[in-house]
XYZ file of C-alpha atoms in Angstrom:
688
model
C -140.351 -80.970 -80.469
C -138.016 -78.701 -82.368
C -138.477 -76.679 -85.424
C -135.385 -75.722 -87.365
C -134.651 -73.748 -90.648
C -131.076 -74.552 -90.696
C -131.519 -76.545 -94.071
C -132.843 -73.724 -95.705
C -130.296 -71.119 -94.347
C -131.016 -67.864 -92.384
C -134.163 -66.217 -93.209
C -135.273 -62.643 -92.479
C -138.059 -62.282 -90.254
C -141.499 -61.897 -91.853
C -142.379 -59.121 -89.446
C -139.500 -56.712 -90.758
C -141.607 -53.595 -90.665
C -142.420 -54.128 -86.903
C -138.606 -54.946 -86.195
C -137.542 -51.867 -87.755
C -140.241 -49.869 -85.779
C -138.849 -51.322 -82.549
C -135.299 -50.370 -83.388
C -136.556 -46.750 -84.336
C -138.607 -46.362 -81.254
C -136.439 -48.305 -78.832
C -138.561 -48.535 -75.817
C -140.725 -51.563 -75.095
C -143.299 -49.617 -73.463
C -144.140 -47.750 -76.400
C -145.336 -50.710 -78.522
C -149.002 -50.979 -79.351
C -149.431 -54.205 -77.764
C -148.454 -58.068 -77.876
C -149.159 -60.516 -80.942
C -152.873 -61.125 -79.418
C -153.701 -57.475 -79.470
C -152.402 -57.133 -82.902
C -154.514 -60.133 -84.111
C -157.739 -58.594 -82.562
C -156.918 -55.343 -84.221
C -156.807 -56.995 -87.682
C -159.662 -59.050 -87.222
C -161.584 -55.793 -86.463
C -160.619 -54.196 -89.648
C -161.283 -57.182 -91.743
C -164.689 -57.786 -90.539
C -165.741 -53.945 -90.671
C -168.624 -54.656 -88.068
C -167.006 -53.653 -84.810
C -166.589 -50.410 -83.759
C -163.302 -48.727 -82.394
C -164.464 -48.533 -78.735
C -165.344 -52.293 -78.756
C -161.981 -53.174 -80.139
C -160.345 -51.082 -77.233
C -162.326 -52.771 -74.610
C -161.474 -56.269 -75.968
C -157.838 -55.227 -75.841
C -158.226 -54.110 -72.418
C -159.767 -57.345 -71.315
C -156.964 -59.354 -72.874
C -154.396 -57.290 -70.819
C -152.782 -55.800 -73.708
C -153.580 -52.173 -73.271
C -154.339 -50.040 -70.229
C -157.373 -48.006 -70.979
C -157.973 -44.573 -69.124
C -161.836 -44.867 -68.493
C -162.050 -40.956 -68.460
C -160.157 -40.233 -71.603
C -160.765 -43.660 -73.503
C -157.224 -43.192 -74.290
C -154.387 -46.340 -74.088
C -151.693 -45.520 -71.220
C -149.129 -45.839 -73.796
C -150.507 -42.714 -75.309
C -150.422 -40.581 -72.245
C -147.520 -38.551 -71.260
C -145.219 -40.321 -68.913
C -143.864 -38.815 -65.801
C -140.723 -39.659 -63.658
C -137.033 -39.635 -65.058
C -136.445 -40.843 -68.543
C -135.706 -44.345 -68.989
C -132.473 -45.816 -70.772
C -132.966 -46.809 -74.338
C -132.893 -50.548 -74.938
C -129.830 -52.315 -76.715
C -131.763 -52.247 -80.162
C -132.336 -48.581 -80.215
C -128.596 -47.613 -79.096
C -127.350 -50.008 -81.776
C -129.647 -48.598 -84.353
C -128.434 -44.942 -83.374
C -124.621 -46.236 -83.996
C -125.394 -48.130 -87.153
C -128.819 -47.786 -88.559
C -130.383 -50.239 -90.914
C -128.896 -53.447 -89.575
C -131.187 -56.498 -90.240
C -132.081 -59.115 -87.626
C -132.561 -62.550 -88.992
C -134.393 -65.461 -87.267
C -131.961 -68.416 -87.356
C -133.724 -71.185 -85.614
C -136.920 -71.926 -83.438
C -136.515 -74.831 -81.077
C -138.530 -76.448 -78.330
C -142.134 -77.052 -77.980
C -144.800 -75.057 -79.555
C -145.968 -73.935 -75.898
C -142.437 -72.672 -75.191
C -140.511 -71.946 -78.087
C -136.790 -70.706 -77.888
C -135.876 -68.221 -80.776
C -132.192 -67.614 -81.944
C -131.924 -64.338 -83.623
C -128.446 -63.026 -85.462
C -127.287 -59.827 -86.609
C -124.578 -59.028 -89.054
C -122.205 -56.064 -88.473
C -119.293 -55.601 -91.222
C -118.694 -59.503 -91.527
C -119.119 -60.374 -87.887
C -122.355 -62.349 -86.756
C -123.750 -61.946 -83.316
C -126.381 -64.077 -81.908
C -128.858 -63.956 -79.168
C -131.725 -66.259 -77.845
C -134.757 -65.603 -75.923
C -138.560 -66.856 -75.232
C -139.744 -64.531 -78.009
C -138.217 -62.771 -81.045
C -138.072 -59.530 -79.183
C -136.144 -60.963 -76.318
C -133.649 -62.745 -78.704
C -133.168 -59.534 -80.714
C -132.309 -57.628 -77.643
C -129.916 -60.240 -76.430
C -128.069 -59.997 -80.186
C -128.006 -56.484 -79.700
C -126.585 -56.528 -76.230
C -123.966 -59.025 -77.645
C -123.114 -56.496 -80.314
C -122.656 -53.638 -78.143
C -120.604 -55.290 -75.579
C -118.128 -56.375 -78.557
C -117.281 -52.552 -78.931
C -115.414 -52.697 -75.767
C -113.310 -55.932 -76.549
C -111.061 -53.780 -78.571
C -107.716 -52.413 -77.354
C -108.088 -49.182 -79.502
C -110.212 -47.000 -81.519
C -108.947 -48.077 -85.009
C -109.895 -51.771 -84.193
C -113.326 -50.680 -82.873
C -113.698 -48.396 -85.936
C -113.038 -51.521 -88.221
C -115.787 -53.499 -86.198
C -118.227 -50.796 -86.770
C -117.331 -50.511 -90.615
C -115.558 -47.235 -90.128
C -112.116 -46.587 -91.540
C -110.496 -44.318 -89.405
C -107.325 -44.262 -91.756
C -109.313 -43.626 -95.056
C -110.091 -40.408 -96.829
C -112.381 -38.175 -94.652
C -114.945 -36.094 -96.525
C -115.336 -33.092 -94.195
C -117.778 -31.487 -96.778
C -120.442 -34.187 -97.300
C -123.856 -32.459 -97.159
C -125.189 -35.453 -95.427
C -126.583 -34.926 -91.917
C -123.944 -34.974 -88.965
C -126.271 -37.566 -87.378
C -125.750 -39.876 -90.225
C -123.423 -42.964 -89.718
C -121.859 -44.538 -92.631
C -123.260 -47.880 -93.707
C -121.257 -51.104 -93.585
C -119.062 -51.709 -96.525
C -117.095 -54.887 -97.706
C -118.863 -57.476 -95.512
C -119.098 -61.191 -96.323
C -121.598 -64.054 -95.770
C -120.631 -65.987 -92.793
C -121.668 -69.712 -92.444
C -124.244 -70.515 -89.730
C -121.485 -72.750 -87.974
C -119.496 -69.764 -87.358
C -122.330 -67.634 -85.840
C -121.285 -68.710 -82.301
C -118.523 -66.241 -82.166
C -117.579 -62.981 -83.980
C -115.744 -63.677 -87.326
C -113.209 -61.056 -88.454
C -114.323 -59.051 -91.422
C -112.768 -58.574 -94.770
C -110.995 -55.571 -95.352
C -113.435 -52.831 -96.487
C -112.417 -51.409 -100.033
C -110.993 -47.956 -99.910
C -113.565 -46.334 -102.136
C -116.516 -47.582 -99.777
C -114.877 -46.525 -96.709
C -116.267 -43.025 -95.483
C -114.010 -42.419 -92.655
C -115.026 -41.915 -88.856
C -118.418 -41.873 -87.647
C -119.692 -38.309 -86.847
C -122.658 -37.390 -84.725
C -124.133 -34.102 -83.223
C -125.850 -35.888 -80.632
C -125.058 -34.578 -77.012
C -121.987 -36.581 -75.983
C -122.926 -36.624 -72.447
C -126.345 -38.355 -73.329
C -124.831 -40.792 -75.967
C -122.177 -41.997 -73.502
C -124.619 -42.466 -70.709
C -126.634 -44.669 -73.326
C -123.723 -46.685 -73.973
C -122.357 -46.889 -70.309
C -125.023 -46.214 -67.895
C -123.817 -44.869 -64.654
C -120.557 -43.268 -65.610
C -119.579 -40.415 -63.253
C -117.963 -37.120 -63.790
C -115.688 -35.821 -61.269
C -114.514 -32.048 -60.902
C -110.617 -32.180 -61.066
C -109.832 -28.426 -61.250
C -111.561 -25.133 -61.024
C -109.285 -22.033 -62.234
C -109.451 -18.398 -63.598
C -111.223 -15.390 -62.405
C -114.837 -15.240 -61.319
C -115.930 -13.985 -64.479
C -113.679 -16.333 -66.770
C -113.440 -19.591 -64.823
C -112.023 -22.773 -66.639
C -113.182 -26.267 -65.325
C -111.543 -29.620 -65.748
C -113.655 -32.867 -65.370
C -112.574 -36.323 -65.657
C -114.660 -39.517 -66.489
C -113.693 -42.997 -65.846
C -114.685 -45.631 -68.243
C -113.188 -49.411 -67.916
C -110.387 -48.003 -65.811
C -109.281 -45.368 -68.405
C -109.596 -41.820 -67.490
C -110.950 -39.195 -69.912
C -110.261 -35.423 -69.179
C -111.816 -32.383 -70.629
C -111.836 -28.733 -70.005
C -114.105 -25.715 -70.833
C -115.558 -22.446 -69.659
C -118.439 -24.045 -68.065
C -118.750 -27.498 -66.147
C -121.301 -28.495 -69.090
C -118.466 -27.937 -71.689
C -115.966 -29.611 -69.645
C -118.027 -32.757 -68.964
C -118.946 -32.765 -72.840
C -115.073 -32.495 -73.743
C -114.343 -35.471 -71.387
C -117.430 -37.554 -73.095
C -116.280 -36.993 -76.556
C -112.561 -38.097 -75.745
C -114.211 -41.296 -74.394
C -116.381 -42.078 -77.322
C -113.570 -41.297 -79.605
C -111.231 -43.732 -77.978
C -113.621 -46.413 -76.876
C -116.184 -46.415 -79.808
C -114.461 -44.431 -82.563
C -117.333 -42.154 -82.609
C -116.586 -38.201 -83.300
C -119.230 -36.339 -81.303
C -119.015 -32.896 -82.993
C -119.864 -29.764 -81.489
C -123.293 -28.325 -82.460
C -121.539 -25.543 -84.421
C -119.228 -27.820 -86.580
C -121.226 -27.477 -89.507
C -119.752 -29.130 -92.467
C -119.952 -26.922 -95.781
C -119.901 -27.904 -99.253
C -116.750 -28.428 -101.339
C -115.989 -30.845 -104.324
C -114.721 -34.277 -102.844
C -111.920 -34.267 -105.524
C -110.105 -31.142 -104.003
C -110.043 -32.864 -100.492
C -106.830 -35.141 -99.414
C -106.806 -37.149 -96.481
C -107.201 -34.251 -93.843
C -108.222 -36.081 -90.601
C -106.063 -36.661 -87.733
C -106.648 -39.099 -84.887
C -109.047 -37.615 -82.238
C -106.545 -38.889 -79.598
C -103.627 -37.000 -80.871
C -105.539 -33.876 -81.504
C -106.644 -33.812 -77.860
C -103.190 -34.716 -76.544
C -101.666 -31.561 -78.375
C -104.189 -29.223 -77.287
C -104.093 -30.501 -73.690
C -100.233 -30.390 -73.591
C -100.297 -26.601 -74.891
C -103.018 -25.642 -72.440
C -101.629 -27.365 -69.433
C -98.213 -25.648 -70.177
C -99.826 -22.235 -70.479
C -101.650 -22.727 -67.067
C -98.329 -23.814 -65.539
C -96.536 -20.683 -66.726
C -99.121 -18.160 -65.640
C -100.272 -19.849 -62.359
C -100.401 -17.444 -59.693
C -100.415 -14.351 -62.313
C -104.074 -13.591 -63.536
C -102.750 -10.646 -65.445
C -100.635 -12.970 -67.708
C -103.352 -15.551 -67.597
C -105.981 -13.360 -69.199
C -105.924 -13.943 -72.971
C -108.318 -14.535 -75.805
C -106.248 -16.494 -78.466
C -103.765 -19.182 -77.138
C -101.556 -21.025 -79.655
C -98.603 -23.443 -79.283
C -96.430 -25.886 -81.357
C -95.793 -29.556 -80.224
C -93.184 -31.761 -81.605
C -93.629 -35.517 -81.852
C -91.472 -38.444 -82.388
C -93.109 -41.149 -84.496
C -90.518 -43.660 -83.431
C -91.483 -43.125 -79.737
C -95.143 -42.102 -79.629
C -94.866 -41.058 -76.131
C -92.218 -38.623 -76.784
C -94.229 -35.505 -77.231
C -92.789 -31.921 -76.327
C -94.260 -28.526 -76.127
C -92.061 -26.498 -78.193
C -93.726 -22.907 -77.885
C -96.669 -21.142 -76.331
C -98.000 -17.748 -76.867
C -101.067 -15.610 -76.765
C -102.075 -12.165 -78.404
C -104.450 -10.562 -80.704
C -103.003 -7.438 -81.772
C -100.678 -5.671 -84.089
C -98.088 -2.841 -83.675
C -99.181 0.728 -83.784
C -97.628 2.323 -87.074
C -95.984 5.080 -85.253
C -93.889 2.529 -83.299
C -92.204 0.672 -86.401
C -88.639 0.235 -86.067
C -85.787 1.012 -88.603
C -83.395 -1.305 -86.573
C -85.463 -4.517 -86.485
C -86.043 -4.258 -82.796
C -89.675 -4.847 -82.574
C -92.277 -7.582 -83.339
C -94.852 -6.160 -85.905
C -97.479 -8.919 -85.389
C -98.232 -10.241 -81.841
C -101.159 -12.521 -82.894
C -100.669 -15.886 -80.794
C -99.719 -18.228 -83.722
C -97.532 -15.668 -85.404
C -95.745 -15.361 -82.226
C -95.841 -19.289 -81.513
C -94.168 -19.684 -85.021
C -91.189 -17.202 -84.240
C -90.676 -19.090 -81.073
C -90.251 -22.214 -83.253
C -87.752 -20.371 -85.433
C -85.840 -19.403 -82.202
C -85.903 -23.025 -81.213
C -84.370 -24.154 -84.568
C -81.565 -21.555 -84.333
C -80.911 -23.251 -80.690
C -80.531 -26.551 -82.347
C -78.274 -25.209 -85.125
C -76.184 -23.667 -82.392
C -76.018 -26.906 -80.328
C -75.194 -28.746 -83.854
C -72.416 -26.278 -84.482
C -70.915 -27.069 -81.036
C -70.360 -30.615 -82.138
C -69.489 -30.448 -85.823
C -66.209 -31.953 -85.331
C -67.432 -35.487 -84.544
C -70.430 -35.123 -86.996
C -74.322 -34.800 -86.308
C -74.858 -36.120 -82.700
C -77.387 -38.559 -82.317
C -79.805 -36.666 -80.277
C -79.890 -33.841 -82.756
C -83.158 -33.218 -84.617
C -81.150 -32.638 -87.815
C -79.408 -34.904 -90.334
C -77.090 -33.833 -93.058
C -78.175 -33.645 -96.586
C -76.576 -36.330 -98.884
C -76.086 -34.307 -102.277
C -75.381 -30.725 -101.015
C -74.486 -29.026 -97.888
C -77.034 -28.030 -95.139
C -79.465 -29.899 -93.135
C -83.061 -31.079 -92.595
C -85.246 -32.172 -89.706
C -85.329 -36.007 -89.328
C -88.280 -37.612 -90.888
C -89.459 -38.869 -87.620
C -89.947 -35.439 -85.927
C -93.274 -33.756 -86.807
C -94.617 -30.268 -85.750
C -98.299 -29.575 -84.889
C -99.863 -26.234 -84.473
C -102.595 -25.830 -81.960
C -104.837 -22.780 -82.022
C -107.709 -22.201 -79.456
C -109.808 -20.693 -82.174
C -109.767 -20.489 -86.043
C -107.099 -18.240 -87.162
C -108.174 -14.641 -88.151
C -108.877 -14.224 -91.742
C -110.327 -16.606 -94.551
C -110.496 -19.590 -92.125
C -113.072 -17.586 -90.004
C -115.236 -16.198 -92.487
C -118.252 -18.368 -91.974
C -121.631 -18.710 -89.934
C -121.111 -21.522 -87.743
C -124.888 -22.281 -86.998
C -125.970 -22.230 -90.367
C -125.776 -24.835 -92.899
C -124.584 -23.324 -96.485
C -126.091 -23.816 -99.776
C -124.716 -26.155 -102.308
C -124.012 -23.389 -104.674
C -121.905 -20.535 -103.714
C -122.486 -16.814 -104.595
C -120.313 -16.234 -107.673
C -121.276 -12.771 -108.039
C -118.020 -10.686 -108.527
C -119.085 -7.861 -106.231
C -119.980 -10.199 -103.589
C -117.203 -12.671 -103.460
C -115.515 -12.985 -100.215
C -114.219 -16.517 -99.761
C -110.583 -17.032 -100.453
C -109.565 -13.464 -100.508
C -106.266 -12.228 -98.931
C -107.259 -10.135 -95.939
C -105.270 -7.834 -93.512
C -105.537 -7.065 -89.946
C -106.971 -3.846 -88.639
C -104.306 -1.701 -86.866
C -105.275 -0.994 -83.112
C -108.249 -3.650 -83.478
C -109.330 -7.063 -84.039
C -110.914 -8.696 -87.173
C -109.895 -8.376 -90.841
C -110.720 -6.718 -94.101
C -110.387 -8.044 -97.658
C -107.593 -6.436 -99.742
C -109.300 -4.400 -102.506
C -108.706 -5.491 -106.009
C -106.794 -3.196 -108.199
C -106.022 -0.679 -105.444
C -102.495 0.605 -104.660
C -101.384 -1.800 -102.065
C -97.763 -0.683 -101.474
C -97.115 0.622 -97.867
C -94.581 3.391 -97.536
C -92.858 4.550 -94.439
C -93.585 8.068 -94.488
C -97.182 7.475 -95.362
C -97.683 5.127 -92.134
C -96.162 7.876 -89.809
C -98.335 10.440 -91.289
C -101.345 8.213 -90.571
C -101.997 5.623 -93.055
C -103.274 2.660 -91.473
C -100.602 0.056 -91.088
C -101.759 -3.124 -92.631
C -100.712 -6.698 -91.639
C -101.727 -9.813 -93.544
C -104.064 -12.100 -91.689
C -103.245 -15.190 -89.611
C -104.951 -17.659 -92.375
C -102.922 -15.983 -95.114
C -99.555 -16.351 -93.153
C -100.578 -20.155 -92.424
C -100.937 -20.613 -96.085
C -97.581 -19.066 -96.688
C -96.076 -21.218 -94.242
C -97.435 -24.147 -96.037
C -95.309 -23.305 -99.174
C -92.082 -21.552 -97.834
C -92.090 -23.294 -94.539
C -91.842 -22.422 -90.910
C -88.168 -21.760 -90.589
C -88.065 -18.501 -92.345
C -85.666 -16.893 -94.915
C -82.532 -16.642 -92.508
C -82.908 -20.422 -91.216
C -83.439 -21.537 -94.988
C -79.661 -20.855 -95.615
C -78.994 -24.133 -93.518
C -82.212 -25.979 -93.564
C -84.869 -27.823 -95.911
C -88.080 -26.143 -95.309
C -89.934 -27.303 -92.130
C -93.699 -28.001 -92.611
C -96.641 -28.293 -90.508
C -97.815 -31.922 -89.839
C -101.176 -30.949 -88.629
C -103.357 -28.163 -87.226
C -105.467 -28.607 -84.294
C -108.445 -25.967 -83.575
C -110.209 -25.394 -80.282
C -113.344 -23.613 -81.615
C -114.879 -22.206 -84.727
C -113.708 -25.107 -86.656
C -114.939 -25.793 -90.270
C -112.985 -28.283 -92.046
C -113.830 -27.112 -95.308
C -113.083 -23.496 -94.508
C -109.874 -24.202 -92.899
C -108.605 -26.371 -95.690
C -109.520 -23.679 -98.273
C -107.977 -21.127 -96.275
C -104.478 -22.707 -95.353
C -103.694 -24.460 -98.731
C -106.711 -25.069 -100.970
C -107.582 -21.792 -102.553
C -104.260 -21.902 -104.365
C -103.722 -25.530 -105.202
C -104.927 -25.024 -108.787
C -102.768 -21.740 -109.375
C -99.586 -22.232 -107.620
C -96.536 -23.026 -110.063
C -92.731 -23.124 -110.167
C -91.907 -24.435 -106.675
C -88.249 -25.707 -106.673
C -87.908 -28.804 -104.847
C -87.851 -29.502 -101.901
C -90.472 -26.738 -101.495
C -93.992 -27.728 -102.068
C -97.662 -26.900 -101.229
C -97.986 -28.734 -97.981
C -101.568 -30.063 -96.999
C -101.615 -30.433 -93.085
C -103.976 -32.625 -91.410
C -106.269 -31.151 -89.022
C -108.977 -31.810 -86.469
C -110.922 -30.175 -83.726
C -109.912 -30.622 -79.999
C -112.622 -32.226 -77.816
C -112.176 -29.373 -75.055
C -113.739 -25.999 -76.740
C -114.282 -22.587 -75.389
C -117.423 -20.581 -75.639
C -117.466 -17.247 -77.064
C -116.400 -14.498 -74.350
C -117.359 -11.054 -75.534
C -114.837 -8.908 -73.632
C -111.968 -6.597 -74.344
C -108.684 -8.361 -75.576
C -105.683 -7.450 -73.426
C -102.841 -5.566 -75.129
C -100.209 -7.764 -73.822
C -98.737 -10.959 -75.693
C -96.890 -13.444 -73.781
C -94.625 -16.104 -75.190
C -92.486 -18.974 -74.243
C -90.276 -21.804 -75.849
C -88.550 -24.696 -74.594
C -85.223 -23.231 -74.680
C -86.223 -20.415 -72.113
C -87.294 -20.858 -68.453
C -89.700 -17.862 -68.501
C -92.387 -16.237 -70.225
C -91.382 -13.087 -72.237
C -94.145 -10.394 -71.872
C -94.664 -7.886 -74.874
C -96.734 -4.882 -75.325
C -98.487 -5.815 -78.570
C -98.880 -2.009 -79.484
C -95.374 -1.387 -79.440
C -93.891 -4.641 -80.347
C -91.273 -4.665 -77.507
C -90.951 -5.682 -73.774
C -91.942 -3.074 -70.981
C -88.987 -0.564 -70.758
C -88.356 -0.551 -74.555
C -86.442 -3.656 -74.438
C -86.353 -5.533 -77.783
C -87.641 -9.299 -77.806
C -85.441 -12.206 -78.260
C -87.753 -12.986 -81.417
C -87.151 -9.725 -82.982
C -85.455 -9.590 -86.724
C -82.455 -7.787 -85.111
C -81.615 -10.774 -82.638
C -82.452 -13.385 -85.320
C -79.764 -11.675 -87.777
C -77.372 -11.677 -84.977
C -77.723 -15.446 -84.533
C -77.577 -15.913 -88.341
C -74.103 -13.969 -88.618
C -72.831 -16.260 -85.893
C -73.842 -19.474 -87.490
C -72.798 -18.441 -90.989
C -69.051 -18.782 -89.591
C -69.492 -22.070 -88.076
C -71.786 -24.166 -90.229
C -71.827 -24.850 -93.917
C -74.877 -23.118 -95.819
C -76.687 -24.816 -98.680
C -76.679 -21.129 -100.282
C -72.771 -20.907 -99.765
C -72.885 -17.335 -98.633
C -69.323 -15.947 -97.920
C -69.351 -15.246 -94.055
C -67.023 -12.187 -94.659
C -69.300 -10.503 -97.241
C -72.596 -11.311 -95.046
C -71.313 -8.901 -92.540
C -71.612 -6.191 -94.885
C -75.084 -6.975 -95.944
C -78.467 -5.700 -94.601
C -81.095 -7.896 -93.226
C -83.221 -7.702 -96.444
C -80.136 -8.403 -98.687
C -79.266 -11.531 -96.489
C -82.881 -12.781 -96.943
C -82.668 -12.078 -100.620
C -79.781 -14.742 -100.845
C -81.952 -17.616 -99.723
C -82.781 -18.192 -103.400
C -85.081 -21.109 -103.264
C -87.030 -19.412 -100.497
C -87.469 -16.389 -102.376
C -88.712 -18.086 -105.590
C -91.093 -20.070 -103.660
C -92.390 -16.725 -101.818
C -92.788 -15.308 -105.366
C -94.617 -18.390 -106.541
C -97.011 -17.949 -103.685
C -97.764 -14.466 -104.354
C -98.296 -15.144 -108.254
C -100.486 -17.891 -107.159
C -102.881 -15.719 -105.245
C -102.998 -13.216 -107.848
C -103.446 -15.525 -110.601
C -106.474 -17.129 -108.475
C -107.972 -13.555 -108.255
C -107.853 -13.424 -104.702
C -105.887 -10.271 -104.114
C -102.127 -9.050 -103.935
C -99.940 -9.796 -100.904
C -98.895 -6.569 -99.075
C -95.630 -6.133 -97.490
C -94.210 -3.905 -94.742
C -92.540 -0.749 -96.061
C -89.137 -1.769 -97.477
C -87.061 0.640 -95.138
C -87.952 -1.905 -92.287
C -85.551 -4.449 -93.667
C -82.636 -2.155 -94.517
C -80.892 -2.571 -91.234
C -77.327 -3.760 -90.595
C -75.605 -5.400 -87.751
């Protein structure tokens, strides 16, 4: 005998509440009994004449519930001992995509041995399972759905199957809990005849696509639930006994995923995050990655692929370890930064341009009137100066071959309508910092959820303000509104604290005037960051506000091609725990045009022995004077006249750059965020 419901179409299981409860609880052993036990319990409630103990005895006699004779308590209620059992497929699928509906498609076979067929729809694809009971059929359907996740070659395909649009707009500021997985969007009905195989889903609408799935669940636990039995192997252990760094690998389906951290637990979690991102399209956020509120209308498409972010972070960290291996003094650092260049025409062509460390600024008494010191030795600032060094080297190589035009292997191309050059569109620059930059991007409590309404009291306003670094110390302080913020040479020498703009503020400036600086701007269009990757203390909303969002409504009058750049951003899977220790006073730097590290004393801004850095203002001006005689400049500066100009005067001739810088300063002031503070004017008055 066969019973079928195909004529009437798919029907929902009448026991929907029981199914939802099974998916939530996930462990068959926790259910209250089989159908007979449930029937007995219902009969007891209807008659109202039999007491609870009699009902329990009857249930025990039917074999549905194991009763403890002493406690008169079902065994399922007692605390279980032994290792925790893995969750069943229904529970695992429900954690990834809650709210899925299981439908009973057919019931076939004789009444004493029926065969159930159950289907579940996920983003337009229908998966089915069969079994001797509805529960077995549901388990089979859930297993088929989970197995389909691993049939995709890349994370974007898996994300599409999950109903997650990895390329859509990502709202980092949603107040929804991090455990929430977006619901499916854009699914379509599929005929029963197609249920035997997965059917491609229709394209979800852009407005309904919430972006990659995020969860704060422990990534090691989640990966183990999805792929039981994965093993982690310790690949490397480095560093001093009190500050070790561990590297672990995990292999899933022949793919190796690697993570690093200050502890074995952090390293394993980093490896698991990479596997979850690549195989399932799930971003396992760190516990401290709290999402804070910001209007969605102000958020562009910021999210970058997790795999790319992890590759950038790994390349910078690996290069630093390679450069400092065998020298624990140089390897000791608090903040590490670097810049990576990618080629969109060849995704395997990724190159580390610069690496730097440092957390200190120059002592005021060591300022130089000859441009021979580095004022700010914070890692991200030095890494940017290394990029400028790289750009000058590329311009010099270009000058060597100008007779035959721009060579094919150059990263530059000539401008069509004017003199000068620009970086070819396929080359992108990515900044990695192992922690949030000092200043506005780091002014939040990482373990606290913020209220929807920010405190708007003027005396308590702190978010978005321009801030300055503390001389001979760490951290920043906000700039006082209305105060005299002009620094003088004699005042600093007499003891006035030297103030330097925070790294958050400087990155915001680079997103307007470019990374290349005023000198290189004589030859180049602005060079902007494609993305920023943060290792720890990452809050997307705070980071966005700090590097571009706080002045997007007030910036005006930028001359093309200058613009307000909005870089993509993400957090690397490998994070570092907080290390309360004194920061070293040295800053090391390297770029791909050099073979060895340069070591600077951050307090003097020079190399040991009072030698000036290759990154100092004087060295850059010397290289500019050489290039102005060999390459055409878009500012058409006369090479003969340039030799008689000071460093500050040459920078002032870069008209569009200076106009953009003034627009930036006005934008901050118009937004009520403070006045930009520069160094004493005498510092830029030197000649070659």
